[in-house]
Coordinates of C-alpha atoms in Angstrom, one line a residue:
M1 CA -7.1 -25.3 -17.8
I2 CA -10.6 -26.8 -17.4
A3 CA -11.7 -30.0 -19.2
R4 CA -15.0 -31.9 -19.1
R5 CA -15.7 -35.4 -17.9
R6 CA -18.2 -37.6 -19.8
N7 CA -20.9 -36.5 -17.4
G8 CA -20.2 -32.8 -18.1
A9 CA -18.5 -32.1 -14.8
A10 CA -15.5 -29.8 -14.9
R11 CA -12.0 -31.1 -14.0
R12 CA -8.6 -29.3 -14.0
V13 CA -5.9 -30.7 -16.3
E14 CA -2.2 -29.7 -16.6
I15 CA -0.9 -28.8 -20.0
S16 CA 2.8 -28.2 -20.7
A17 CA 3.9 -24.9 -22.3
Q18 CA 5.0 -26.8 -25.4
E19 CA 1.5 -28.3 -25.8
V20 CA 0.0 -24.9 -25.4
E21 CA 2.3 -23.4 -28.1
E22 CA 1.4 -26.3 -30.4
A23 CA -2.4 -25.8 -29.8
F24 CA -2.1 -22.1 -30.3
R25 CA -0.3 -22.7 -33.7
L26 CA -3.0 -25.1 -34.8
L27 CA -5.9 -22.8 -33.7
Q28 CA -4.7 -20.2 -36.2
Y29 CA -6.3 -22.4 -38.9
V30 CA -9.6 -23.1 -37.1
P31 CA -12.5 -20.7 -37.9
G32 CA -15.2 -19.8 -35.5
P33 CA -15.7 -17.7 -32.3
E34 CA -14.9 -20.5 -29.9
A35 CA -11.5 -21.1 -31.6
R36 CA -10.8 -17.4 -31.6
Q37 CA -11.7 -17.2 -27.9
L38 CA -9.4 -20.1 -27.0
R39 CA -6.7 -18.7 -29.2
D40 CA -6.8 -15.4 -27.3
K41 CA -6.6 -17.2 -24.0
F42 CA -3.6 -19.2 -25.1
A43 CA -1.9 -16.0 -26.4
A44 CA -2.3 -14.4 -23.0
V45 CA -0.8 -17.5 -21.3
L46 CA 2.2 -17.6 -23.7
R47 CA 2.9 -13.9 -23.4
P48 CA 6.2 -13.4 -21.5
V49 CA 6.0 -11.8 -18.1
C50 CA 8.5 -10.4 -15.6
L51 CA 9.5 -13.2 -13.2
W52 CA 11.1 -11.0 -10.5
A53 CA 10.4 -12.4 -7.0
S54 CA 11.6 -11.6 -3.5
S55 CA 14.7 -13.3 -2.3
R56 CA 13.0 -13.8 1.0
T57 CA 10.7 -16.8 1.5
V58 CA 7.4 -17.2 3.2
R59 CA 7.8 -18.4 6.8
H60 CA 7.9 -22.3 6.9
S61 CA 7.8 -22.4 3.0
S62 CA 10.1 -22.2 0.0
Y63 CA 7.8 -19.9 -1.9
P64 CA 9.0 -16.2 -2.3
A65 CA 7.5 -13.7 0.1
W66 CA 6.4 -11.6 -2.8
G67 CA 6.1 -12.4 -6.5
P68 CA 6.6 -13.4 -9.2
C69 CA 5.8 -9.9 -10.6
G70 CA 3.8 -11.1 -13.6
V71 CA 3.8 -7.8 -15.6
F72 CA 3.9 -8.4 -19.4
V73 CA 7.2 -7.8 -21.1
S74 CA 8.4 -8.0 -24.7
A75 CA 10.8 -11.0 -24.4
P76 CA 11.2 -14.1 -22.2
N77 CA 13.4 -13.7 -19.1
Q78 CA 13.1 -9.9 -19.4
R79 CA 12.3 -7.8 -16.4
C80 CA 9.7 -5.1 -16.4
A81 CA 10.7 -1.4 -16.1
E82 CA 10.0 -1.5 -12.4
H83 CA 12.3 -4.5 -11.6
Q84 CA 15.3 -4.0 -13.9
W85 CA 17.6 -2.7 -11.2
P86 CA 20.4 -2.1 -11.1
L87 CA 20.3 -0.3 -14.5
P88 CA 23.2 -0.7 -16.9
A89 CA 25.3 2.5 -17.2
D90 CA 24.0 3.3 -20.6
V91 CA 20.3 2.9 -19.8
P92 CA 18.4 6.0 -18.6
D93 CA 16.1 5.7 -15.6
P94 CA 12.5 5.4 -17.0
F95 CA 11.2 7.1 -13.9
P96 CA 13.8 9.8 -13.1
K97 CA 11.7 11.5 -10.3
R98 CA 10.8 8.3 -8.4
C99 CA 12.6 6.6 -5.5
T100 CA 15.1 4.0 -6.8
V101 CA 14.2 1.3 -4.1
T102 CA 12.7 -1.9 -5.3
L103 CA 10.1 -2.8 -2.6
D104 CA 10.3 -6.1 -0.8
E105 CA 10.0 -6.2 3.0
E106 CA 7.8 -3.1 2.8
L107 CA 5.1 -5.2 1.0
E108 CA 4.3 -7.0 4.3
D109 CA 2.4 -3.7 5.0
S110 CA -0.8 -3.6 2.9
R111 CA -0.5 0.2 2.5
W112 CA 2.6 -0.3 0.4
V113 CA 0.9 -2.9 -1.8
R114 CA -2.1 -0.5 -2.3
Y115 CA 0.0 2.4 -3.4
S116 CA 2.7 0.6 -5.4
G117 CA 1.1 -2.5 -6.7
G118 CA 4.1 -4.4 -5.5
L119 CA 6.6 -2.8 -7.8
R120 CA 9.2 -0.1 -7.4
C121 CA 8.7 2.5 -4.7
P122 CA 6.0 4.9 -6.1
F123 CA 7.1 8.0 -4.2
E124 CA 9.2 10.9 -5.4
R125 CA 12.8 11.3 -4.5
R126 CA 13.7 13.9 -1.9
R127 CA 15.9 16.8 -3.0
G128 CA 19.6 15.8 -3.1
S129 CA 18.8 12.0 -2.9
E130 CA 17.9 9.1 -5.1
R131 CA 15.5 7.9 -2.4
C132 CA 12.2 9.1 -1.0
A133 CA 11.6 10.5 2.5
H134 CA 10.8 6.9 3.8
H135 CA 13.9 5.3 2.4
D136 CA 16.2 8.2 3.3
P137 CA 14.7 9.7 6.5
R138 CA 15.9 12.8 8.2
D139 CA 15.8 13.9 11.8
G140 CA 12.3 14.4 12.9
E141 CA 10.9 11.8 10.4
L142 CA 11.1 8.8 12.8
C143 CA 8.2 7.4 14.8
G144 CA 9.5 8.4 18.2
Y145 CA 7.0 6.4 20.1
P146 CA 8.3 5.4 23.6
V147 CA 9.5 1.7 23.8
D148 CA 11.1 -0.4 26.5
G149 CA 14.2 0.9 28.2
G150 CA 13.5 4.6 27.7
A151 CA 14.3 4.4 24.0
T152 CA 12.0 5.5 21.1
C153 CA 10.9 3.8 18.0
T154 CA 13.2 4.5 15.0
T155 CA 10.8 3.4 12.2
A156 CA 10.9 5.9 9.3
E157 CA 7.7 8.0 8.8
G158 CA 8.6 10.0 5.8
V159 CA 5.6 8.5 3.9
F160 CA 3.5 6.3 6.1
A161 CA 3.1 6.2 9.9
C162 CA 4.8 3.4 11.8
H163 CA 2.5 0.4 11.5
T164 CA 3.5 -1.0 14.9
H165 CA 2.4 2.1 16.9
Q166 CA -0.2 3.5 14.4
Y167 CA -3.3 2.6 16.5
A168 CA -1.9 3.6 19.9
R169 CA -1.1 7.0 18.4
L170 CA -4.5 7.2 16.8
A171 CA -6.2 6.6 20.1
S172 CA -4.1 9.3 21.8
L173 CA -4.8 11.9 19.1
R174 CA -8.5 11.2 19.0
S175 CA -8.6 11.7 22.8
Q176 CA -6.8 15.0 22.4
L177 CA -9.2 16.0 19.7
E178 CA -12.2 15.1 21.9
Q179 CA -10.8 17.1 24.8
L180 CA -9.8 20.2 22.7
P181 CA -12.9 22.2 23.8
L182 CA -11.3 22.3 27.3
T183 CA -8.8 24.7 26.0
L184 CA -11.5 27.3 25.7
G185 CA -14.1 28.6 28.2
C186 CA -17.8 27.9 27.5
D187 CA -20.0 30.9 26.6
Y188 CA -23.1 28.8 27.3
C189 CA -22.5 27.9 30.9
D190 CA -19.8 30.4 31.7
V191 CA -17.1 27.9 32.9
A192 CA -13.5 28.8 32.4
S193 CA -11.0 26.9 30.2
G194 CA -9.9 23.6 31.7
E195 CA -13.3 23.1 33.4
S196 CA -16.1 20.8 32.4
C197 CA -19.4 22.2 31.2
T198 CA -22.2 22.1 33.7
N199 CA -25.9 22.2 33.7
R200 CA -28.2 24.6 35.7
K201 CA -27.7 22.5 38.8
G202 CA -23.9 22.8 38.5
Q203 CA -23.4 19.1 37.6
A204 CA -20.8 18.2 35.0
V205 CA -22.2 17.4 31.5
A206 CA -20.9 16.8 28.0
F207 CA -19.4 19.8 26.2
H208 CA -22.1 22.2 25.0
R209 CA -22.4 22.6 21.3
K210 CA -21.4 26.2 21.4
R211 CA -18.1 25.3 23.0
V212 CA -17.4 22.5 20.5
N213 CA -18.2 24.8 17.6
A214 CA -15.8 27.4 18.9
V215 CA -12.7 25.1 18.3
Q216 CA -13.9 23.9 14.9
G217 CA -11.5 25.2 12.2
S218 CA -8.9 26.4 14.7
P219 CA -5.2 25.7 13.9
E220 CA -5.0 23.2 16.8
Q221 CA -8.1 21.3 15.6
Q222 CA -6.9 21.2 12.0
E223 CA -3.4 20.0 13.0
L224 CA -4.9 17.1 15.0
A225 CA -7.4 16.2 12.2
D226 CA -4.6 16.2 9.6
M227 CA -2.4 14.0 11.8
I228 CA -5.3 11.5 12.3
E229 CA -6.1 11.4 8.6
W230 CA -2.4 10.7 7.8
L231 CA -2.2 7.9 10.5
R232 CA -5.3 6.3 8.9
L233 CA -3.7 6.0 5.4

């Protein structure tokens, strides 16, 4: 907490939990808005929280890679509903439609933090499984980007695109989208598909607006746009 020196400057002081509990008890008998404000602050400090933390540690450190959770719970040493796995046999799943995976290594990716808040996987289970499409991928749901040795990347893409190859694929798809007008002829300068637009002197120029507008809303254009939007999640 913050204390004040004689000259009014702020300084941080450490107070044990026992001292906070004693101060909170004594503040019950002190009237006034300042005492009530301090009492509320101590009540929040003393409220028990879920202490789940990753079993992994930060590189070159003993601190957990993720956690502690910090969600308020009703009793000390209790886990929140998101981190109480595995559930006892007689306890029903509070989120029966959600994937059963407790996130850990996924949280190195900011997209998982943004969508889950660092808790249990937020996505729905796929049919016939207790896990989502990311944690129980099927054929055709892997990255597939070419890697060394003629192999392909096997990162699951049931929910998010592979972070390692995300930007390389974005660049490729944007290039395909920019070149999509080549699949049609141009009604403005009468060139055939596969040929660049030309001016009156026959020199190659940028695609004419009429040719660009012709591919807008086409299935090919929509498919590329949707894929780019998904890769940008």
